[in-house]
mmCIF file of C-alpha atoms and ligand atoms in Angstrom:
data_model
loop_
_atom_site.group_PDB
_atom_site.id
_atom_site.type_symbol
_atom_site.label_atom_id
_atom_site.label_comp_id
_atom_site.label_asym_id
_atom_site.label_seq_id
_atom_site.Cartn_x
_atom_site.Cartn_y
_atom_site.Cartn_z
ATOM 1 C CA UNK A 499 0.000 0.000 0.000
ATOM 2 C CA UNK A 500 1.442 3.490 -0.828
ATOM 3 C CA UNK A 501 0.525 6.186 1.898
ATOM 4 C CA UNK A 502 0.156 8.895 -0.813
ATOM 5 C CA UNK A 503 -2.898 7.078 -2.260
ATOM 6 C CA UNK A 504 -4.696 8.080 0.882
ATOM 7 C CA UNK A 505 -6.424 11.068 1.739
ATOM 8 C CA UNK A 506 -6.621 12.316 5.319
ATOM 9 C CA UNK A 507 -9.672 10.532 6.171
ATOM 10 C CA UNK A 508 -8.446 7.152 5.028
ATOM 11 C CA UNK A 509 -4.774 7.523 6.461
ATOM 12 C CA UNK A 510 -6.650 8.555 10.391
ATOM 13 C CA UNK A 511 -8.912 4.994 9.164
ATOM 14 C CA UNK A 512 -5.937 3.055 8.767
ATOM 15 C CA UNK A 513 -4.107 4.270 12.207
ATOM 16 C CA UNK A 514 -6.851 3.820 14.146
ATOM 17 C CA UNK A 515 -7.486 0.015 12.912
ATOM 18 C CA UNK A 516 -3.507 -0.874 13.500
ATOM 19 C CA UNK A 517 -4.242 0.563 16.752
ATOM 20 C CA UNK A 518 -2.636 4.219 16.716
ATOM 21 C CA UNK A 519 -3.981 7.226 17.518
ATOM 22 C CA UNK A 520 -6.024 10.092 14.543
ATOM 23 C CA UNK A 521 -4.014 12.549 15.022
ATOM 24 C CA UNK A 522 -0.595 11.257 13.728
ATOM 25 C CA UNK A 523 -1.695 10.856 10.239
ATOM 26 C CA UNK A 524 -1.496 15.502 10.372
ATOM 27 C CA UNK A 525 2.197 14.481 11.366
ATOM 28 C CA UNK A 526 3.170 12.248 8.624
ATOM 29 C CA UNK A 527 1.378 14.694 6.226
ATOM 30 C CA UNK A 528 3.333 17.602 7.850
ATOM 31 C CA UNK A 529 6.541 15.697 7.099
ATOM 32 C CA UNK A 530 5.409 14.598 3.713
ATOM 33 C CA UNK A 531 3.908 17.858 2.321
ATOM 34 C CA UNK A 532 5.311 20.732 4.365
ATOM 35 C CA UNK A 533 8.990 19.491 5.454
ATOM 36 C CA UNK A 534 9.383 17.210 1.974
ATOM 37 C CA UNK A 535 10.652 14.459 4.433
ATOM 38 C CA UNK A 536 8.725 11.459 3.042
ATOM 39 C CA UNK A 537 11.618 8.905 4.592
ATOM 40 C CA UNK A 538 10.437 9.679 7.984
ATOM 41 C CA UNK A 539 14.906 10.962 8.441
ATOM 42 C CA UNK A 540 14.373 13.762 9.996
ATOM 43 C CA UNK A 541 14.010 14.450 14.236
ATOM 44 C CA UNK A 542 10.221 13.956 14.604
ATOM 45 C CA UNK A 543 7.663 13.104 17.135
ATOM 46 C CA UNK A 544 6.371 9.922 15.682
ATOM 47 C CA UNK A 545 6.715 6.644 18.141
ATOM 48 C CA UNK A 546 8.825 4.341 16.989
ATOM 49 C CA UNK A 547 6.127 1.862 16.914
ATOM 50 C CA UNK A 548 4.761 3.722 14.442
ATOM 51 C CA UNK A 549 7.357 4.430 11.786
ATOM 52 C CA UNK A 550 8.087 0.496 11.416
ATOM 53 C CA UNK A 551 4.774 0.137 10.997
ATOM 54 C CA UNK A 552 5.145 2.364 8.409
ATOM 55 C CA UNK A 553 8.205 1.706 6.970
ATOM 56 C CA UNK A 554 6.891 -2.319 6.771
ATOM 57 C CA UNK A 555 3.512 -2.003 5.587
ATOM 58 C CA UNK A 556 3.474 0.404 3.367
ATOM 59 C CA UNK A 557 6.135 2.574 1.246
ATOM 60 C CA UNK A 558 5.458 6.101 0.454
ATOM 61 C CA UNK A 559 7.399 7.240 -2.459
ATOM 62 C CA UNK A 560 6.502 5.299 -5.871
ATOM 63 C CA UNK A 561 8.915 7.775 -8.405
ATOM 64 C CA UNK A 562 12.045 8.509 -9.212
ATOM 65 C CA UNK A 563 14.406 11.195 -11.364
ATOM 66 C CA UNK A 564 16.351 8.927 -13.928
ATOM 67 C CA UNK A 565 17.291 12.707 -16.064
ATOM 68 C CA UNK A 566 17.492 16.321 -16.052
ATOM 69 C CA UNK A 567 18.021 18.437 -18.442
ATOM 70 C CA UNK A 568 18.138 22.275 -17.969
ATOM 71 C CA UNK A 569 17.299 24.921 -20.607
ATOM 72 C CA UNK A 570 19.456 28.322 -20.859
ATOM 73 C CA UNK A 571 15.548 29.814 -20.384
ATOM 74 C CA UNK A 572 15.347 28.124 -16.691
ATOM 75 C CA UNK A 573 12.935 25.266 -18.007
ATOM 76 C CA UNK A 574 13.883 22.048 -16.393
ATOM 77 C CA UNK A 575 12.638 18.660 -17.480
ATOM 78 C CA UNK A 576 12.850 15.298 -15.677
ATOM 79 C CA UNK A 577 12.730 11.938 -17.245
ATOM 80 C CA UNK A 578 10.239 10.193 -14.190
ATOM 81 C CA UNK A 579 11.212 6.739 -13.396
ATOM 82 C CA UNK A 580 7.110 5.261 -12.183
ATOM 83 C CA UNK A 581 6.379 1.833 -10.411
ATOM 84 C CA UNK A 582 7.023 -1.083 -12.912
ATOM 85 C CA UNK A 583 10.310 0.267 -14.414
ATOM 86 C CA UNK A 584 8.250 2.939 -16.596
ATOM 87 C CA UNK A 585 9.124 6.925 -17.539
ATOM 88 C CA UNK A 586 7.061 9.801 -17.547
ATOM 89 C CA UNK A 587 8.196 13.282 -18.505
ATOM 90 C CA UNK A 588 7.821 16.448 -16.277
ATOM 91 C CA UNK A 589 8.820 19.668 -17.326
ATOM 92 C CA UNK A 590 8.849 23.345 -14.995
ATOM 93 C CA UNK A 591 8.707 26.203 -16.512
ATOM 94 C CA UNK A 592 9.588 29.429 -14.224
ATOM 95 C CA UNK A 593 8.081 32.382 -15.561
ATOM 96 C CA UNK A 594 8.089 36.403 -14.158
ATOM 97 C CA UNK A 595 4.544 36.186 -12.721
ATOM 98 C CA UNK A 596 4.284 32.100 -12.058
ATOM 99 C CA UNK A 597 5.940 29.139 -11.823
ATOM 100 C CA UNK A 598 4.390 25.790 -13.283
ATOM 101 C CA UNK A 599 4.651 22.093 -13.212
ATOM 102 C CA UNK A 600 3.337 20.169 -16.117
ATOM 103 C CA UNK A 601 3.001 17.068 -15.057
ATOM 104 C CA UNK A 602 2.055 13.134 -16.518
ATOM 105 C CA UNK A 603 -0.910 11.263 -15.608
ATOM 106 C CA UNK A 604 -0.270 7.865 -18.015
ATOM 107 C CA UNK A 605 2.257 6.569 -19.556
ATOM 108 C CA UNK A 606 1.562 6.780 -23.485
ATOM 109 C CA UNK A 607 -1.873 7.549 -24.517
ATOM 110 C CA UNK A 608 -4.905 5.391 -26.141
ATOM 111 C CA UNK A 609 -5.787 8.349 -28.243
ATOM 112 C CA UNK A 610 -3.452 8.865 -31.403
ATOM 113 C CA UNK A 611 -3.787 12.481 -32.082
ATOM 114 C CA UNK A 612 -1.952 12.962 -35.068
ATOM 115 C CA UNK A 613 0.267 15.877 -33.860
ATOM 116 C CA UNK A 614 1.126 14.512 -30.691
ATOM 117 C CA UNK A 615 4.031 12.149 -30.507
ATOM 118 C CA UNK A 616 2.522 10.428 -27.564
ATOM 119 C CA UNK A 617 0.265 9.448 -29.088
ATOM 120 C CA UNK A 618 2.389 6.907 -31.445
ATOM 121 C CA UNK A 619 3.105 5.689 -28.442
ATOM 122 C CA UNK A 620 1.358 2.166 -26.960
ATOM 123 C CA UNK A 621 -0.701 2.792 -23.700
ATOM 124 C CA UNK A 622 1.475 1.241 -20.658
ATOM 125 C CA UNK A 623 -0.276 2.243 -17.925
ATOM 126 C CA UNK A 624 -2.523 4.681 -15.413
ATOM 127 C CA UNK A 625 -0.522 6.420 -12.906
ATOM 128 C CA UNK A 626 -2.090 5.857 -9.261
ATOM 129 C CA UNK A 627 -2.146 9.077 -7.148
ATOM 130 C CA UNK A 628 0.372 8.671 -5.488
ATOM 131 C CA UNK A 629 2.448 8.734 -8.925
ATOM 132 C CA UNK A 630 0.878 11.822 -9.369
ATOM 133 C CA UNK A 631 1.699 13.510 -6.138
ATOM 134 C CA UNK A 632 4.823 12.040 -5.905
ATOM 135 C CA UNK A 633 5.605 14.208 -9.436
ATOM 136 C CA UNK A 634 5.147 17.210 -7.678
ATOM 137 C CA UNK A 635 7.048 16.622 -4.338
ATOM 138 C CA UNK A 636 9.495 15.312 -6.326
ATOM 139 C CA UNK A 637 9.775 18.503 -8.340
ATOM 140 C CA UNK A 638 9.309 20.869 -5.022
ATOM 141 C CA UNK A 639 12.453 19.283 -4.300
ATOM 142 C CA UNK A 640 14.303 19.456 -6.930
ATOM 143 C CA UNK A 641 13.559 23.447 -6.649
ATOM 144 C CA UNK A 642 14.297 23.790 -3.180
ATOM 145 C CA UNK A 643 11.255 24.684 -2.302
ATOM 146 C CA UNK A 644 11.160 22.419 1.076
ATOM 147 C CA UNK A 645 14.489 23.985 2.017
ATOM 148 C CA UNK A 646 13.263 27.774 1.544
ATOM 149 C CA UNK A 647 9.608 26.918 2.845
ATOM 150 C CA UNK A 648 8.805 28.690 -0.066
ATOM 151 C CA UNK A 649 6.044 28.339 -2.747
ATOM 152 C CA UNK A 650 8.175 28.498 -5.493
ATOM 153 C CA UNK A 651 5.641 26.539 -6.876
ATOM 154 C CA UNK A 652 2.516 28.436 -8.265
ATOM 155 C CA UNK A 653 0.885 26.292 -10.934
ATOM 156 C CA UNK A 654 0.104 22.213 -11.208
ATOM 157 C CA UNK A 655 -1.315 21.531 -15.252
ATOM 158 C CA UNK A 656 -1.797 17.892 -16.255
ATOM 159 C CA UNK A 657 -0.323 18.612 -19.747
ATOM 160 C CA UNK A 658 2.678 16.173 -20.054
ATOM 161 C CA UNK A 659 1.978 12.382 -21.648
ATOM 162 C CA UNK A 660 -1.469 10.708 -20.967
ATOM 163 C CA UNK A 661 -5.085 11.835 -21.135
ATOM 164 C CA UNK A 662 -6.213 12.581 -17.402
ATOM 165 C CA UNK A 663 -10.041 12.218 -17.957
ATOM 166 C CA UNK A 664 -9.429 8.586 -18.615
ATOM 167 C CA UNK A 665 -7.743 7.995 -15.388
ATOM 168 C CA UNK A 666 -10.373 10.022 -13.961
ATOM 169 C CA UNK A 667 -10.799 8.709 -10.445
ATOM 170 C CA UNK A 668 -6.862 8.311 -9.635
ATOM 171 C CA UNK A 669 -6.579 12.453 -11.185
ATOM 172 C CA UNK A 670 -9.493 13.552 -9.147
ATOM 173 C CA UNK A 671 -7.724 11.813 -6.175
ATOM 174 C CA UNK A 672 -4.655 13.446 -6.674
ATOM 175 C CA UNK A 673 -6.164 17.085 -6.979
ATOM 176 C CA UNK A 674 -8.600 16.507 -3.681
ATOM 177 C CA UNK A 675 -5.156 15.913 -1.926
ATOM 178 C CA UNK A 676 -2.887 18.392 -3.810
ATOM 179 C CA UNK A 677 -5.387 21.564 -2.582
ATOM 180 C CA UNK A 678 -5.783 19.666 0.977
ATOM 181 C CA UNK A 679 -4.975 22.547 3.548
ATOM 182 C CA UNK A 680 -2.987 19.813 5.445
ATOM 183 C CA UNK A 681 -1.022 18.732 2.357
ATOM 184 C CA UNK A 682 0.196 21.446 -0.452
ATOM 185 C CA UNK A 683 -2.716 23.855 0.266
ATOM 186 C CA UNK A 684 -3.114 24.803 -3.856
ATOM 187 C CA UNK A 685 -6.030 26.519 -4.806
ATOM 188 C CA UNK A 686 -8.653 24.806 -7.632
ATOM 189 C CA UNK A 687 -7.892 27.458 -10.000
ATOM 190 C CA UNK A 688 -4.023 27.188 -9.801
ATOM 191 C CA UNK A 689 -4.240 23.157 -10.810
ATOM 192 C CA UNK A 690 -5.270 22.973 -14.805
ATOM 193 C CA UNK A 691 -6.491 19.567 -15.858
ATOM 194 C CA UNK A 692 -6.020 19.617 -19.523
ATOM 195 C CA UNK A 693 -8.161 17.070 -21.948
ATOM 196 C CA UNK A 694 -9.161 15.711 -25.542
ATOM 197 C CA UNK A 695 -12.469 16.040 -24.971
ATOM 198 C CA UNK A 696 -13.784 13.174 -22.910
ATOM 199 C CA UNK A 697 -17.578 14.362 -22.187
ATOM 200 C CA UNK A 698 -18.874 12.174 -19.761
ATOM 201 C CA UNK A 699 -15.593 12.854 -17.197
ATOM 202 C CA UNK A 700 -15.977 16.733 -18.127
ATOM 203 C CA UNK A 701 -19.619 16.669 -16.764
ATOM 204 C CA UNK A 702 -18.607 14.845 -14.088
ATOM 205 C CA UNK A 703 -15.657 16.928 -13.123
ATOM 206 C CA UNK A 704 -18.095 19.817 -12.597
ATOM 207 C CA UNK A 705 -19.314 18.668 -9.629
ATOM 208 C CA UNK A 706 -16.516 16.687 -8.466
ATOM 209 C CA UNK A 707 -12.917 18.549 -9.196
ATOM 210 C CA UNK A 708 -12.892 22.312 -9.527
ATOM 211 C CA UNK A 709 -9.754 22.724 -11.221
ATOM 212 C CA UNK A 710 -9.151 24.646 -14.196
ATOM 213 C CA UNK A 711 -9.960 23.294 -17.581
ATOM 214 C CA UNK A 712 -7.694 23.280 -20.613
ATOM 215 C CA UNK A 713 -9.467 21.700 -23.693
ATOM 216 C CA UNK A 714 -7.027 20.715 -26.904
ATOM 217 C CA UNK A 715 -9.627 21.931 -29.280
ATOM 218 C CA UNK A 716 -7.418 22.107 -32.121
ATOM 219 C CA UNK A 717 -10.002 22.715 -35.134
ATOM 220 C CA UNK A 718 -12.435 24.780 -35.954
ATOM 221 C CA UNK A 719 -14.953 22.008 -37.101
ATOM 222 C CA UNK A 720 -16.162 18.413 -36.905
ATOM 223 C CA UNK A 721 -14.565 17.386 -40.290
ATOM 224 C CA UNK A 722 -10.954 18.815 -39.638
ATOM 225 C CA UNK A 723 -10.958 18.043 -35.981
ATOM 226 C CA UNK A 724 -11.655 14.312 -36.577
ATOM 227 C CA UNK A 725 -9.177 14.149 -39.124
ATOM 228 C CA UNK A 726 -6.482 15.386 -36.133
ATOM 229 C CA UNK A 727 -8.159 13.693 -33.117
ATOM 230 C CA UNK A 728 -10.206 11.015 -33.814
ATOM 231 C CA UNK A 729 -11.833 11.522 -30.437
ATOM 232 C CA UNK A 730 -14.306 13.739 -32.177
ATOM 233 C CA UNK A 731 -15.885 11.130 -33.560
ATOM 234 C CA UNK A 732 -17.415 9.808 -30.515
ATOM 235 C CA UNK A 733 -17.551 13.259 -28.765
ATOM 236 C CA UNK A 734 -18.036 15.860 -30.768
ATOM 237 C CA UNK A 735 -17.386 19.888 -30.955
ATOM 238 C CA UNK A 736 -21.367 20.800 -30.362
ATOM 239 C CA UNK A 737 -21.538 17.797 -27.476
ATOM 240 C CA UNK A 738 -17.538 19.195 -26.078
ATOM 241 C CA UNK A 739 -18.793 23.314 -26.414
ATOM 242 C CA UNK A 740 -21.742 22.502 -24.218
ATOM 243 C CA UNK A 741 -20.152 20.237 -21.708
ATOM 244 C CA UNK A 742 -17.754 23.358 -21.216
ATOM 245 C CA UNK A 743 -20.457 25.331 -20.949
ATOM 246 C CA UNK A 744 -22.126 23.893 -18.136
ATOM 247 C CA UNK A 745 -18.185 23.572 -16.499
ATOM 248 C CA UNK A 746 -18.094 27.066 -16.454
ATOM 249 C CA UNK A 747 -21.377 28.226 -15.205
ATOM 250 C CA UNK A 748 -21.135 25.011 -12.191
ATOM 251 C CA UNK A 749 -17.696 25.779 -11.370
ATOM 252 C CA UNK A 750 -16.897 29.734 -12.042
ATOM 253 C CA UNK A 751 -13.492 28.210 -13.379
ATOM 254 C CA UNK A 752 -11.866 29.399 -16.234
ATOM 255 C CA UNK A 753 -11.863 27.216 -19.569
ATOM 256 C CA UNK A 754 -9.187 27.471 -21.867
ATOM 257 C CA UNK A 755 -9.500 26.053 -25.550
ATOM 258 C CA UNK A 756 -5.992 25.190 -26.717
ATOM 259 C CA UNK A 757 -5.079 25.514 -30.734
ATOM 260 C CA UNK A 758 -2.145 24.025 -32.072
ATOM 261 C CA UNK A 759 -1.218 25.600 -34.764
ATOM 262 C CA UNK A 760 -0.122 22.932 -37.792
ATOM 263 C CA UNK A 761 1.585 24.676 -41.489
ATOM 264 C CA UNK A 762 -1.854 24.628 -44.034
ATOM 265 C CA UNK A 763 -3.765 22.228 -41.781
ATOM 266 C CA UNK A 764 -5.745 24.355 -39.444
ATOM 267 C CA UNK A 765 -4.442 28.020 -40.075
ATOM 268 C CA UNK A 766 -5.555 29.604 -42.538
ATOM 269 C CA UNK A 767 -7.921 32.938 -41.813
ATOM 270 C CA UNK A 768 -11.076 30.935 -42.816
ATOM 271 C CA UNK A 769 -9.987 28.627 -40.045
ATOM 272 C CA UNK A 770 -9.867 31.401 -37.405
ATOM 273 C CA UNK A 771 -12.912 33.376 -38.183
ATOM 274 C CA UNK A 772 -14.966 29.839 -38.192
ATOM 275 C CA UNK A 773 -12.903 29.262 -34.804
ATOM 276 C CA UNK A 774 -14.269 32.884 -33.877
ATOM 277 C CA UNK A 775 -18.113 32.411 -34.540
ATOM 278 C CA UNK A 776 -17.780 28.613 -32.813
ATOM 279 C CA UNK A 777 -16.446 29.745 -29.633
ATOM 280 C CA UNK A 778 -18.238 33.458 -29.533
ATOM 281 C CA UNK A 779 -21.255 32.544 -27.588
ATOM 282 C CA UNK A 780 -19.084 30.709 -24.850
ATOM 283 C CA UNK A 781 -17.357 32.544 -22.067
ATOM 284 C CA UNK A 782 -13.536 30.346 -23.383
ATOM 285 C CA UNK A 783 -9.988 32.008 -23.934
ATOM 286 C CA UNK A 784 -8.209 30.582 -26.425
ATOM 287 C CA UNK A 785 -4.179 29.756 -26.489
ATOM 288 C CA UNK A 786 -2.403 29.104 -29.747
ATOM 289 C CA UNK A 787 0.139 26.424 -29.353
ATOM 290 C CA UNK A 788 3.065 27.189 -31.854
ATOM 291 C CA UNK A 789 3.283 23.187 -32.991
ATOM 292 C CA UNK A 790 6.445 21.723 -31.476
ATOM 293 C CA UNK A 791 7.695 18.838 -34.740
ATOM 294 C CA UNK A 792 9.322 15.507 -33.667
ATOM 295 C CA UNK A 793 11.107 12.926 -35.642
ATOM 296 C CA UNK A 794 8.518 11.395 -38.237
ATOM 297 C CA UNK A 795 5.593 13.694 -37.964
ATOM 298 C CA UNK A 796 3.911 14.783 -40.782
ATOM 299 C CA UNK A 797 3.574 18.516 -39.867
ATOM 300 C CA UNK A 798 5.115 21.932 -39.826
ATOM 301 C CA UNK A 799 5.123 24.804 -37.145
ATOM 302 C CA UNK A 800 3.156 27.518 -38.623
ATOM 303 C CA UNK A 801 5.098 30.413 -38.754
ATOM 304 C CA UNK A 802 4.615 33.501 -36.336
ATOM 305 C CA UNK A 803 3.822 35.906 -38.434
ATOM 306 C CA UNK A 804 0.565 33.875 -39.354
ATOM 307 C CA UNK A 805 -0.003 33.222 -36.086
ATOM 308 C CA UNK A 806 -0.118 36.584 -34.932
ATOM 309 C CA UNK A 807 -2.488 37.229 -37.848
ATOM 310 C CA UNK A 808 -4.580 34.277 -36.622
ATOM 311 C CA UNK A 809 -4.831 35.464 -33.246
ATOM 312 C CA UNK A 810 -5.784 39.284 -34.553
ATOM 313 C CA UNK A 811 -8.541 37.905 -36.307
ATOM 314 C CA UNK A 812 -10.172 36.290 -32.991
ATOM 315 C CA UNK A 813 -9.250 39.164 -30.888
ATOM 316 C CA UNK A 814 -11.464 41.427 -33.091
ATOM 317 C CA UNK A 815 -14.515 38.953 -32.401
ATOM 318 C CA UNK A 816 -13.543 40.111 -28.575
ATOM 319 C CA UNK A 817 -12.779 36.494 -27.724
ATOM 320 C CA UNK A 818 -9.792 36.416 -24.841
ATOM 321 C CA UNK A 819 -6.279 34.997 -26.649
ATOM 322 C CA UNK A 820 -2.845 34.455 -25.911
ATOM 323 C CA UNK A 821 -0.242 32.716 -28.119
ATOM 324 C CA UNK A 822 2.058 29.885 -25.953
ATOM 325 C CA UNK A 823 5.726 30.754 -25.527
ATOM 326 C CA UNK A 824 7.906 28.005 -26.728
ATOM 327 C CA UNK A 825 9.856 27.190 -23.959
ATOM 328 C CA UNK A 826 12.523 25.004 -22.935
ATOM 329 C CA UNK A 827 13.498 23.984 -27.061
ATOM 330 C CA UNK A 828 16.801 23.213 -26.544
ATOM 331 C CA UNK A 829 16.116 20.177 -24.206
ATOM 332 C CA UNK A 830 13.497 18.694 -26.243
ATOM 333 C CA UNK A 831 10.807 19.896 -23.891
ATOM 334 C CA UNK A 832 7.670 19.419 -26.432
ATOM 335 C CA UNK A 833 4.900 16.742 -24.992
ATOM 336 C CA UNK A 834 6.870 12.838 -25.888
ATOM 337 C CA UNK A 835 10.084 14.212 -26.612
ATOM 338 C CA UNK A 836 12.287 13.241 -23.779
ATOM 339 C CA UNK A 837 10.695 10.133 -23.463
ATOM 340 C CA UNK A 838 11.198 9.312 -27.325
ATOM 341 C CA UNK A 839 15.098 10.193 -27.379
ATOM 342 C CA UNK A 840 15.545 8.786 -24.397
ATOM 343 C CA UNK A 841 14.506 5.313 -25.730
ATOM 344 C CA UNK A 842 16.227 5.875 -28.823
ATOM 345 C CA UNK A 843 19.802 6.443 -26.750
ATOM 346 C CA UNK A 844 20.283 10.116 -28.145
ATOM 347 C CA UNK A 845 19.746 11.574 -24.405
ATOM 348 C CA UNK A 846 21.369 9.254 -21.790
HETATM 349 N N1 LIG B 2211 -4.143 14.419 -23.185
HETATM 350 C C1 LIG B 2211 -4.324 15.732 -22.731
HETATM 351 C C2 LIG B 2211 -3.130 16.317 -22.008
HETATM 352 C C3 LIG B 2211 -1.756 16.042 -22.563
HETATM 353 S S1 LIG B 2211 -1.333 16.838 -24.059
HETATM 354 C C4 LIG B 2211 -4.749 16.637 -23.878
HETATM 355 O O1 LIG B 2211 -4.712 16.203 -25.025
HETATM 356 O O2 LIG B 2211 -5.163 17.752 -23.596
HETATM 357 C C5 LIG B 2211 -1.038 18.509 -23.549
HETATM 358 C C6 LIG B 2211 -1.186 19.526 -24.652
HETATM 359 O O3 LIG B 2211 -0.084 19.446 -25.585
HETATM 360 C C7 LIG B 2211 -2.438 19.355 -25.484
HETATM 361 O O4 LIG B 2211 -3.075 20.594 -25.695
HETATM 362 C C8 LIG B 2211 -1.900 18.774 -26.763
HETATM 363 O O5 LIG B 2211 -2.795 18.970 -27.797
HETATM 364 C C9 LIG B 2211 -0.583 19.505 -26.906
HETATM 365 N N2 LIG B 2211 0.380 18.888 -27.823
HETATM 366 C C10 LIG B 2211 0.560 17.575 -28.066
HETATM 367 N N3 LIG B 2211 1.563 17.395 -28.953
HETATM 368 C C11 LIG B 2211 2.029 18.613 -29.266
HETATM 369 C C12 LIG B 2211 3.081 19.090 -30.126
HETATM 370 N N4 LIG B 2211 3.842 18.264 -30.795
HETATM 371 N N5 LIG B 2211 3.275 20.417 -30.202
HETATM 372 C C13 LIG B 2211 2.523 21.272 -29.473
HETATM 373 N N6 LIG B 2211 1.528 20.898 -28.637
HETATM 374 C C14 LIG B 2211 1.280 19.581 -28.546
HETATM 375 FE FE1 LIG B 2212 -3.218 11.726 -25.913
HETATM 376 FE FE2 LIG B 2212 -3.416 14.376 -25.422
HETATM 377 FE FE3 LIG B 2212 -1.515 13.419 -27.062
HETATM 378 FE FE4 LIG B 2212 -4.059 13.372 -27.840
HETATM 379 S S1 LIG B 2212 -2.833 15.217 -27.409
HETATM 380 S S2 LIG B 2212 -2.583 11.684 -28.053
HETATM 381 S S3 LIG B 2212 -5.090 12.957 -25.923
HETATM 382 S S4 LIG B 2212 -1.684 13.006 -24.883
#
């Protein structure tokens, strides 16, 4: 059993039936989540008793750094060994007015998006929570933030491989204990869960998880965005638009609609005024992704200077939008990357 796959409630549960008292499971989260101590090293108060309890029945950390590469901009990315011998990427990107973690909630992706080089990847597995959490405490680390008691940290977004609203429940688990008081205290709006589109999980998430919402729209219409995500197929834009809809108005959270921009694919100025009509009757800020290419991909980056004409088409419809800084291109730090060259022996 892994102790970060708990929440409070469960942890006090499990004490109290090995026969030790509530109000130690606030302790080990204190030494978990506030002092970044999840081998129990440091001077605390726990009994003894209690610790090899701990340390035999259960193990708390389930991830590990295998790389690290660092970008002249300050982005850092970690290779992320998980349970079974498996890597996920992770990637921070410090920034003047936040800092954010994009972190992995599967490895590979049932999905195939045809931009997205996880997506040529075969599914391997759902990370539990405790995979997920153990992403960011092994990041706060990294950044010192246990050290300088800092929150360094600003922003969680579930952008890096893996499609979160099929591991629903374990992503939903992770986020109730991420903005836990007790545990890293983030607010809803600070976490972004970002998805393909998976309906049913969006409607659910509106009552459950009140985290930001990042959709990879990616098309302006059924035919084109099928084409690029067959996803659309089974949900599609009329069916996503409304399920957003309701997010907003249940939730108050923002929802983003992300556009990656692909060279004479989905760019041209018919493109963004049909993109501008689509998305004017719902409250959504769009964010062009400049298209990051990997080895074997059958697409371009569109350049800027039609991006920025892209985006001043939408912003005269008065619909909110901000173009993506590429970060972090000298270390490969583009969703699958890492993870691809790392396989392939070019990063070791
Ligand atoms: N499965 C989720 C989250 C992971 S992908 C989703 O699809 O939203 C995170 C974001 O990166 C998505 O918006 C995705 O469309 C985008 N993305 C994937 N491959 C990319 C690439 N090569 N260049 C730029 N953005 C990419
Ligand atoms: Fe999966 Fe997201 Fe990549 Fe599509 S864009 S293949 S949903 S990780």
């Amino acid at each position: 059993m892994n102790l970060l796959d708990l929440n409070l409630i469960e942890l006090e549960n499990l004490l109290k039936e090995n026969g030790f008292e509530k109000f130690r499971a606030k302790q080990i989260w204190d030494l978990i989540f506030k002092q970044g101590d999840w081998e129990l090293k440091s001077q605390n108060n726990l009994p003894e008793k209690l610790i090899n309890f701990i340390k035999e029945k259960t193990h708390i950390f389930p991830v590990k750094i295998k790389t690290e590469q660092k970008s002249k901009d300050g982005t850092i990315k970690w290779l992320v060994e998980v349970e079974g011998k498996k890597n996920v990427e992770m990637v921070y990107i410090p920034e003047e007015r936040r800092n954010t973690l994009c972190i992995s909630s599967q490895v590979g992706c049932t999905l195939n998006c045809k931009f997205c080089h996880t997506g040529t990847e075969i599914w391997k597995k759902n990370l539990s929570p405790a995979e997920i959490i153990g992403q960011v405490l092994l990041a706060k680390k990294q950044i010192g933030d246990f050290i300088k008691n800092s929150k360094t940290l600003t922003n969680i977004v579930f952008m890096g491989m893996g499609e979160p609203l099929l591991n629903y429940e374990n992503v939903r688990k992770s986020c109730e204990i991420l903005v836990d008081k007790n545990a890293l205290d983030f607010s809803w709006k600070k976490i972004t869960i970002s998805t393909s589109g998976i309906v049913p999980n969006i409607i659910k998430m509106a009552d459950e998880v009140k985290t930001s919402l990042a959709i990879s729209f990616h098309a302006p219409n059924d035919e084109l965005r099928t084409e690029i995500m067959p996803i659309n197929k089974k949900y599609p834009i009329e069916m996503l638009l409304n399920a957003c809809k309701n997010y907003i108005e249940k939730t108050k959270q923002m929802v983003t609609l992300e556009y990656v921009m692909l060279d004479g694919v989905n760019d041209s100025a018919e493109h963004a005024h049909e993109l501008a009509q689509l998305t004017k009757r719902y409250k959504t800020k769009i964010n062009l992704i400049p298209f990051n290419p990997w080895p074997g991909c059958e697409y371009k980056r569109t350049p800027m200077k039609k991006i920025k004409e892209f985006a001043d088409i939408i912003e005269n419809n008065n619909i909110g939008i901000s173009i993506r800084k590429n970060r972090g291109n000298d270390i490969l730090a583009a969703c699958g990357q890492l993870q691809a060259a790392f396989q392939n022996g070019t990063v070791k």
